[in-house]
Coordinates of C-alpha atoms in Angstrom, one line a residue:
X1 CA -16.7 -21.4 1.2
X2 CA -16.7 -19.9 -2.1
X3 CA -13.7 -19.8 -4.4
X4 CA -13.8 -16.0 -5.0
X5 CA -10.5 -15.5 -4.5
X6 CA -9.7 -18.1 -7.5
X7 CA -12.1 -16.0 -9.4
X8 CA -10.5 -13.0 -8.3
X9 CA -7.3 -13.7 -9.1
X10 CA -8.8 -14.9 -13.0
X11 CA -9.9 -12.2 -13.7
X12 CA -6.6 -10.6 -13.2
X13 CA -6.5 -9.2 -10.1
X14 CA -3.4 -9.5 -7.4
X15 CA -4.3 -10.7 -3.8
X16 CA -2.3 -8.9 -1.3
X17 CA -2.3 -8.9 3.2
X18 CA -2.4 -6.3 4.1
X19 CA -0.9 -7.1 7.7
X20 CA 2.6 -9.1 9.0
X21 CA 4.1 -10.2 12.5
X22 CA 6.9 -12.2 13.2
X23 CA 4.0 -15.0 14.7
X24 CA 2.0 -14.4 11.2
X25 CA 5.0 -16.2 9.8
X26 CA 6.6 -18.3 12.3
X27 CA 3.2 -19.9 12.9
X28 CA 3.0 -21.0 9.4
X29 CA -0.3 -19.1 8.9
X30 CA 1.7 -16.5 6.3
X31 CA 2.4 -19.7 3.7
X32 CA -0.8 -21.1 4.4
X33 CA -2.5 -18.1 2.8
X34 CA -0.6 -18.6 0.2
X35 CA -1.4 -22.1 -0.4
X36 CA -5.0 -21.8 0.4
X37 CA -5.9 -18.1 -0.3
X38 CA -4.0 -17.0 -3.3
X39 CA -2.7 -14.6 -1.1
X40 CA 0.5 -13.1 -3.5
X41 CA 2.0 -11.0 -1.5
X42 CA 1.9 -8.6 1.7
X43 CA 1.7 -4.7 2.7
X44 CA 3.1 -3.1 5.6
X45 CA 2.9 0.4 7.5
X46 CA 3.4 2.4 10.3
X47 CA 0.7 0.8 12.0
X48 CA 0.7 -2.8 11.4
X49 CA 4.6 -2.7 13.0
X50 CA 3.9 -0.6 16.0
X51 CA 0.4 -3.1 16.9
X52 CA 1.8 -6.1 15.6
X53 CA 5.9 -5.5 17.8
X54 CA 3.9 -3.6 20.7
X55 CA 1.0 -6.6 21.6
X56 CA 2.5 -9.1 20.3
X57 CA 4.9 -12.4 20.5
X58 CA 7.8 -13.2 19.3
X59 CA 10.4 -10.3 19.2
X60 CA 11.2 -10.7 23.5
X61 CA 15.0 -13.1 22.1
X62 CA 15.6 -9.8 19.5
X63 CA 15.1 -7.0 21.6
X64 CA 16.9 -8.7 24.4
X65 CA 19.9 -8.6 21.8
X66 CA 19.1 -5.9 21.6
X67 CA 19.4 -4.3 24.7
X68 CA 22.4 -5.9 25.6
X69 CA 24.2 -4.6 22.5
X70 CA 22.2 -1.2 23.7
X71 CA 21.6 -0.5 20.3
X72 CA 19.4 3.1 19.4
X73 CA 15.9 2.9 19.5
X74 CA 15.6 3.9 16.1
X75 CA 17.8 0.8 15.0
X76 CA 16.2 -1.8 17.1
X77 CA 13.2 -0.8 14.9
X78 CA 14.6 -0.8 12.0
X79 CA 16.6 -4.6 12.5
X80 CA 13.0 -6.0 13.6
X81 CA 11.4 -5.4 11.0
X82 CA 13.3 -5.7 8.4
X83 CA 13.8 -9.4 10.0
X84 CA 10.2 -9.6 9.6
X85 CA 10.1 -8.1 5.7
X86 CA 13.0 -10.2 4.7
X87 CA 11.3 -13.4 6.5
X88 CA 7.9 -12.7 4.7
X89 CA 9.8 -12.6 1.2
X90 CA 12.1 -15.4 1.7
X91 CA 8.0 -17.2 2.0
X92 CA 7.3 -15.6 -0.8
X93 CA 10.1 -16.0 -2.7
X94 CA 8.7 -18.9 -5.1
X95 CA 5.9 -17.2 -6.4
X96 CA 8.1 -14.1 -7.5
X97 CA 10.1 -16.9 -9.5
X98 CA 7.1 -18.2 -10.8
X99 CA 4.9 -14.6 -11.8
X100 CA 8.5 -13.3 -13.0
X101 CA 8.3 -10.6 -10.2
X102 CA 5.6 -9.2 -10.7
X103 CA 3.7 -10.6 -7.6
X104 CA 5.6 -12.6 -4.4
X105 CA 6.7 -8.7 -3.0
X106 CA 6.7 -7.3 0.1
X107 CA 6.3 -3.8 0.8
X108 CA 8.2 -1.9 3.7
X109 CA 7.7 1.8 4.4
X110 CA 10.3 5.2 4.9
X111 CA 10.0 6.9 8.1
X112 CA 7.1 8.7 7.9
X113 CA 8.4 11.2 9.6
X114 CA 10.5 12.4 6.5
X115 CA 7.8 12.3 4.5
X116 CA 8.3 16.4 3.5
X117 CA 12.1 15.3 3.2
X118 CA 12.9 14.7 -0.7
X119 CA 16.3 13.6 -0.2
X120 CA 15.7 11.8 3.9
X121 CA 13.1 9.9 1.8
X122 CA 15.9 8.9 -0.8
X123 CA 18.9 8.3 1.4
X124 CA 15.8 5.9 3.4
X125 CA 14.3 4.0 1.0
X126 CA 18.0 3.4 -0.6
X127 CA 19.6 2.3 3.0
X128 CA 16.1 -0.8 3.3
X129 CA 16.9 -2.3 0.2
X130 CA 20.2 -2.9 0.8
X131 CA 19.1 -3.7 5.0
X132 CA 16.0 -6.3 3.6
X133 CA 19.1 -6.9 0.8
X134 CA 16.3 -9.3 -1.2
X135 CA 14.6 -9.0 -5.1
X136 CA 10.7 -9.4 -3.9
X137 CA 10.5 -6.1 -1.7
X138 CA 9.1 -2.7 -2.5
X139 CA 9.6 0.1 -0.2
X140 CA 7.2 2.9 0.6
X141 CA 7.1 6.2 -0.5
X142 CA 4.4 8.4 0.4
X143 CA 2.6 10.5 -2.1
X144 CA 3.8 13.9 -0.7
X145 CA 4.5 16.5 -2.6
X146 CA 8.2 16.0 -1.5
X147 CA 7.3 12.4 -2.2
X148 CA 7.6 13.0 -6.0
X149 CA 10.8 13.2 -6.6
X150 CA 11.9 11.2 -4.5
X151 CA 9.7 8.8 -6.5
X152 CA 11.4 8.8 -9.7
X153 CA 15.0 9.0 -7.7
X154 CA 14.8 5.7 -6.1
X155 CA 13.2 3.8 -9.0
X156 CA 15.9 5.9 -11.4
X157 CA 17.8 3.7 -9.0
X158 CA 16.9 0.5 -9.9
X159 CA 14.2 0.5 -6.6
X160 CA 11.5 -0.7 -6.5
X161 CA 8.8 0.6 -4.8
X162 CA 5.3 1.2 -3.7
X163 CA 3.7 4.2 -3.8
X164 CA 1.5 4.8 -0.9
X165 CA -1.3 7.2 0.3
X166 CA -2.4 8.5 -2.4
X167 CA -5.8 9.8 -2.6
X168 CA -6.5 12.2 -5.5
X169 CA -7.1 12.0 -8.9
X170 CA -4.4 14.8 -9.6
X171 CA -1.9 13.2 -7.5
X172 CA -2.4 9.5 -9.1
X173 CA -1.6 11.0 -12.5
X174 CA 1.7 13.4 -10.8
X175 CA 3.0 9.9 -9.5
X176 CA 2.9 8.2 -12.8
X177 CA 4.9 11.1 -13.9
X178 CA 7.5 10.2 -11.5
X179 CA 7.4 6.7 -12.3
X180 CA 7.9 7.2 -15.9
X181 CA 10.7 9.8 -15.2
X182 CA 12.5 7.2 -13.0
X183 CA 12.8 4.8 -15.5
X184 CA 13.8 7.2 -18.4
X185 CA 17.0 7.7 -15.9
X186 CA 17.2 4.0 -15.3
X187 CA 17.4 3.6 -18.6
X188 CA 20.0 6.6 -19.7
X189 CA 22.0 4.5 -16.7
X190 CA 21.9 1.7 -18.5
X191 CA 19.5 -0.7 -15.9
X192 CA 18.0 -3.3 -16.8
X193 CA 13.7 -2.1 -16.8
X194 CA 12.8 -5.1 -16.7
X195 CA 14.1 -6.0 -13.4
X196 CA 12.3 -3.3 -11.7
X197 CA 8.5 -3.1 -10.2
X198 CA 5.9 -0.8 -8.8
X199 CA 2.7 -0.4 -7.3
X200 CA 0.4 2.4 -6.8
X201 CA -1.3 2.2 -3.7
X202 CA -4.8 4.6 -4.3
X203 CA -6.7 4.6 -0.6
X204 CA -10.3 4.0 -0.8
X205 CA -12.8 3.2 2.1
X206 CA -11.2 6.6 4.4
X207 CA -12.8 8.8 0.7
X208 CA -16.6 7.3 2.0
X209 CA -16.1 7.7 5.3
X210 CA -14.6 11.7 4.9
X211 CA -16.9 12.3 2.6
X212 CA -19.7 11.0 3.3
X213 CA -19.5 12.8 7.5
X214 CA -20.0 15.2 5.4
X215 CA -23.3 14.0 2.6
X216 CA -24.5 13.5 6.7
X217 CA -24.1 16.8 8.0
X218 CA -26.0 18.1 4.3
X219 CA -28.7 16.0 5.0
X220 CA -30.7 15.9 2.0
X221 CA -32.4 13.7 0.5
X222 CA -29.5 13.9 -2.4
X223 CA -26.8 14.0 -0.4
X224 CA -28.2 10.8 1.6
X225 CA -27.9 9.1 -2.6
X226 CA -24.7 9.7 -2.7
X227 CA -23.5 7.9 0.3
X228 CA -20.7 5.1 -0.3
X229 CA -20.0 5.8 -4.0
X230 CA -17.6 8.6 -4.0
X231 CA -14.3 6.2 -2.6
X232 CA -15.2 3.6 -5.7
X233 CA -16.4 6.0 -8.1
X234 CA -12.8 8.2 -7.4
X235 CA -11.2 4.7 -7.6
X236 CA -12.6 3.7 -11.1
X237 CA -11.5 7.1 -11.5
X238 CA -8.0 6.3 -11.1
X239 CA -7.9 3.1 -13.1
X240 CA -9.2 5.1 -16.2
X241 CA -6.2 7.6 -15.6
X242 CA -3.9 3.9 -15.9
X243 CA -5.6 2.9 -19.4
X244 CA -4.5 6.5 -20.3
X245 CA -0.9 6.5 -19.3
X246 CA -0.4 3.5 -20.1
X247 CA -1.2 3.7 -23.1
X248 CA 0.9 6.7 -24.0
X249 CA 3.5 7.2 -27.0
X250 CA 5.9 7.8 -23.9
X251 CA 5.6 4.5 -21.9
X252 CA 5.7 3.0 -25.6
X253 CA 9.3 3.6 -25.7
X254 CA 9.6 2.8 -22.7
X255 CA 8.3 -1.0 -22.9
X256 CA 9.7 -1.6 -26.4
X257 CA 12.8 -1.3 -23.2
X258 CA 10.5 -4.4 -21.4
X259 CA 9.5 -2.2 -18.9
X260 CA 6.7 -2.9 -16.5
X261 CA 3.7 -1.1 -15.9
X262 CA 3.1 0.5 -12.3
X263 CA 0.1 -1.2 -10.8
X264 CA -2.8 0.4 -9.7
X265 CA -2.9 -1.4 -6.0
X266 CA -6.6 -0.5 -3.7
X267 CA -5.1 -0.1 -0.7
X268 CA -8.4 0.9 2.4
X269 CA -9.9 -1.8 0.9
X270 CA -11.5 -2.6 4.4
X271 CA -15.2 -1.5 4.7
X272 CA -15.7 1.0 8.2
X273 CA -19.3 1.7 7.3
X274 CA -21.4 -1.8 8.8
X275 CA -24.6 -1.0 6.6
X276 CA -22.1 -1.4 3.7
X277 CA -21.2 -5.1 2.2
X278 CA -17.9 -5.9 3.7
X279 CA -16.6 -7.2 0.5
X280 CA -17.5 -3.1 -0.7
X281 CA -14.3 -2.5 -2.5
X282 CA -13.3 -5.5 -3.4
X283 CA -15.7 -7.4 -5.7
X284 CA -16.9 -3.6 -7.0
X285 CA -13.2 -3.2 -7.7
X286 CA -12.5 -6.3 -10.4
X287 CA -9.6 -5.1 -13.2
X288 CA -7.2 -6.6 -15.1
X289 CA -3.7 -5.7 -13.9
X290 CA -5.3 -4.5 -10.3
X291 CA -3.8 -5.1 -7.1
X292 CA -5.6 -5.8 -4.0
X293 CA -4.3 -5.9 -0.4
X294 CA -6.9 -6.3 2.3
X295 CA -6.8 -6.6 5.9
X296 CA -7.5 -10.3 7.2
X297 CA -11.0 -10.2 8.1
X298 CA -11.6 -7.9 4.1
X299 CA -9.9 -11.4 2.8
X300 CA -12.3 -14.5 4.9
X301 CA -15.4 -12.9 4.0
X302 CA -13.8 -12.1 0.7
X303 CA -13.5 -16.1 0.9
X304 CA -16.9 -16.5 2.2
X305 CA -19.2 -14.9 0.4
X306 CA -17.5 -12.2 -2.2
X307 CA -19.1 -12.4 -5.3
X308 CA -16.7 -11.9 -8.4
X309 CA -18.8 -11.4 -11.3
X310 CA -15.8 -10.3 -13.7
X311 CA -15.0 -6.8 -14.3
X312 CA -16.4 -4.3 -12.6
X313 CA -14.9 -1.4 -13.2
X314 CA -14.9 -1.5 -17.3
X315 CA -18.2 0.7 -18.8
X316 CA -18.2 2.8 -15.4
X317 CA -16.3 5.8 -16.2
X318 CA -19.4 8.0 -16.9
X319 CA -20.9 7.4 -14.1
X320 CA -18.2 8.3 -11.8
X321 CA -17.5 11.2 -12.7
X322 CA -21.2 12.1 -12.4
X323 CA -21.2 11.0 -8.8
X324 CA -17.8 13.1 -8.1
X325 CA -19.7 16.2 -9.7
X326 CA -23.4 15.7 -8.1
X327 CA -20.9 15.4 -4.1
X328 CA -19.1 18.7 -5.9
X329 CA -22.8 20.2 -6.4
X330 CA -23.4 19.9 -3.2
X331 CA -20.2 22.0 -2.1
X332 CA -18.0 19.5 -1.0
X333 CA -14.9 20.1 -2.2
X334 CA -12.6 17.8 -3.7
X335 CA -9.1 18.4 -3.3
X336 CA -10.5 20.2 0.2
X337 CA -11.4 16.3 1.0
X338 CA -7.7 14.4 -0.8
X339 CA -5.7 16.8 0.9
X340 CA -7.3 16.8 4.7
X341 CA -7.1 13.2 3.6
X342 CA -3.0 13.5 2.9
X343 CA -2.2 14.8 5.7
X344 CA -4.2 12.7 7.7
X345 CA -2.9 9.6 6.9
X346 CA 1.0 11.4 7.0
X347 CA -0.3 12.3 10.5
X348 CA -1.3 8.9 11.5
X349 CA 1.5 7.0 10.3
X350 CA 4.2 9.0 11.8
X351 CA 1.8 8.4 14.9
X352 CA 2.0 5.1 15.2
X353 CA 6.4 4.9 14.2
X354 CA 6.1 7.5 17.7
X355 CA 3.8 5.4 19.3
X356 CA 6.1 1.9 18.5
X357 CA 9.4 3.5 19.0
X358 CA 8.0 4.8 23.0
X359 CA 6.8 0.9 23.3
X360 CA 10.0 -0.3 21.7
X361 CA 12.3 2.3 23.8
X362 CA 10.3 0.7 27.1
X363 CA 11.1 -3.0 26.7
X364 CA 14.4 -2.1 25.6
X365 CA 15.3 -0.8 29.2
X366 CA 13.2 -3.7 30.4
X367 CA 15.2 -6.0 28.9
X368 CA 18.4 -4.0 29.7
X369 CA 21.2 -6.4 31.8
X370 CA 21.9 -4.6 35.2
X371 CA 25.6 -2.9 35.2
X372 CA 28.1 -4.5 37.6

C-alpha cells in the first residue's frame, strides 16, 4: 500500500466517500475509513440509497416499526434515509469540529422528482435540514434551471448546500453566482456567513463516456486520439472558473464577512472505461481547495497504486481549452452533450427513487401486522 491518500490530503484535496449504508455505519467500516483512509466526508444520492435499502441489511427492524405505524412509503423512506445520514454525521462530527466545519460533512438529496420545481425544492431542503438536525449536513440540490433560484433561497436561509449534477462550464458559473447571491441574502438577513458551507459537484466520468462514444462513431485517428481527454479538460476549466469567481471583487466583500468559498467537488470519479487507469479522475485532478468523492473501489485503487505527483491542474488551462475545441471541430456539440447528461442524470436519480419507493412499499406490505 502506498500512502497516496495522505499525499492527496496534503495537496489540499478532501477525500469523501461516495456511498452510505446502515451496514457501513453499524459495522464500524465508516469509522475505519475515516481513521485509516483519510476519508473526511460522505455523499449519498438516490441510487446509493436504492441499492443500500433494497439489497442491504440492517433495515428490517425500522421497516417493521414503520409498517406497524402504517406510515406512507414516502415518509418511510425519509425516516430511513435521514436516520442513516444522522448517524453518519455523528460519526464524522470530530472531523467537522477539527476542520472548523469545512469537512466532516454528509450530503442528502432532495426528492429528485422535484428537480424542475423551485418552490418544492426549497421546501424539501428546509424539511431535510430539520429532519436530520445536524450542523454537518449538506442538502443536495440539482443544478437544473429550476434548482438555481432554489440554491440562492436555501443558502440565504443559512442552510449549507451541495449542488449536484453539474456538467457544463456555463451552468457551473451560474451555480457559483447562485451561491454568492444566497450569501448576500444571508448577510442582509444578519446571518453568520462563517457557518454556511457549500460544494459544487462537477461530474467527470460521464462526460468521457458520452463524448468517447461519439468519437468512436466518427472513428478517425484524430477522433480516437481525443478519447479520454474531454472529462479532464472540462473539470480543469471548471477549476479555472472557480479561481476567477473566488478572486473577484464581489467575493472579496463576502470574504470580509467571513464567508466560505464554495469548493469544487469532483463527482462521478469512478472510471467506466477499463482502457483508462482506474485512478484517472483522482490523480489527474489534484488542486488545493477541492473535494473528490470516490466510490469505494476508486478509493481502494488510489490507496493501492495511485501516483499523486502534486498539483495536476495548474498550468493546464490552455491545453484543456484546445482539447475541447478539437472535439467541437469534429462536429461534437458540447452544449448538446452537457444538456443530455444533465437530463439523463435527473432521470436516473428519479428512476432510482421510484425503484426505492416500489421496493420499500413491498417491504412495508410484507412486514405489516395482520389485522384482527
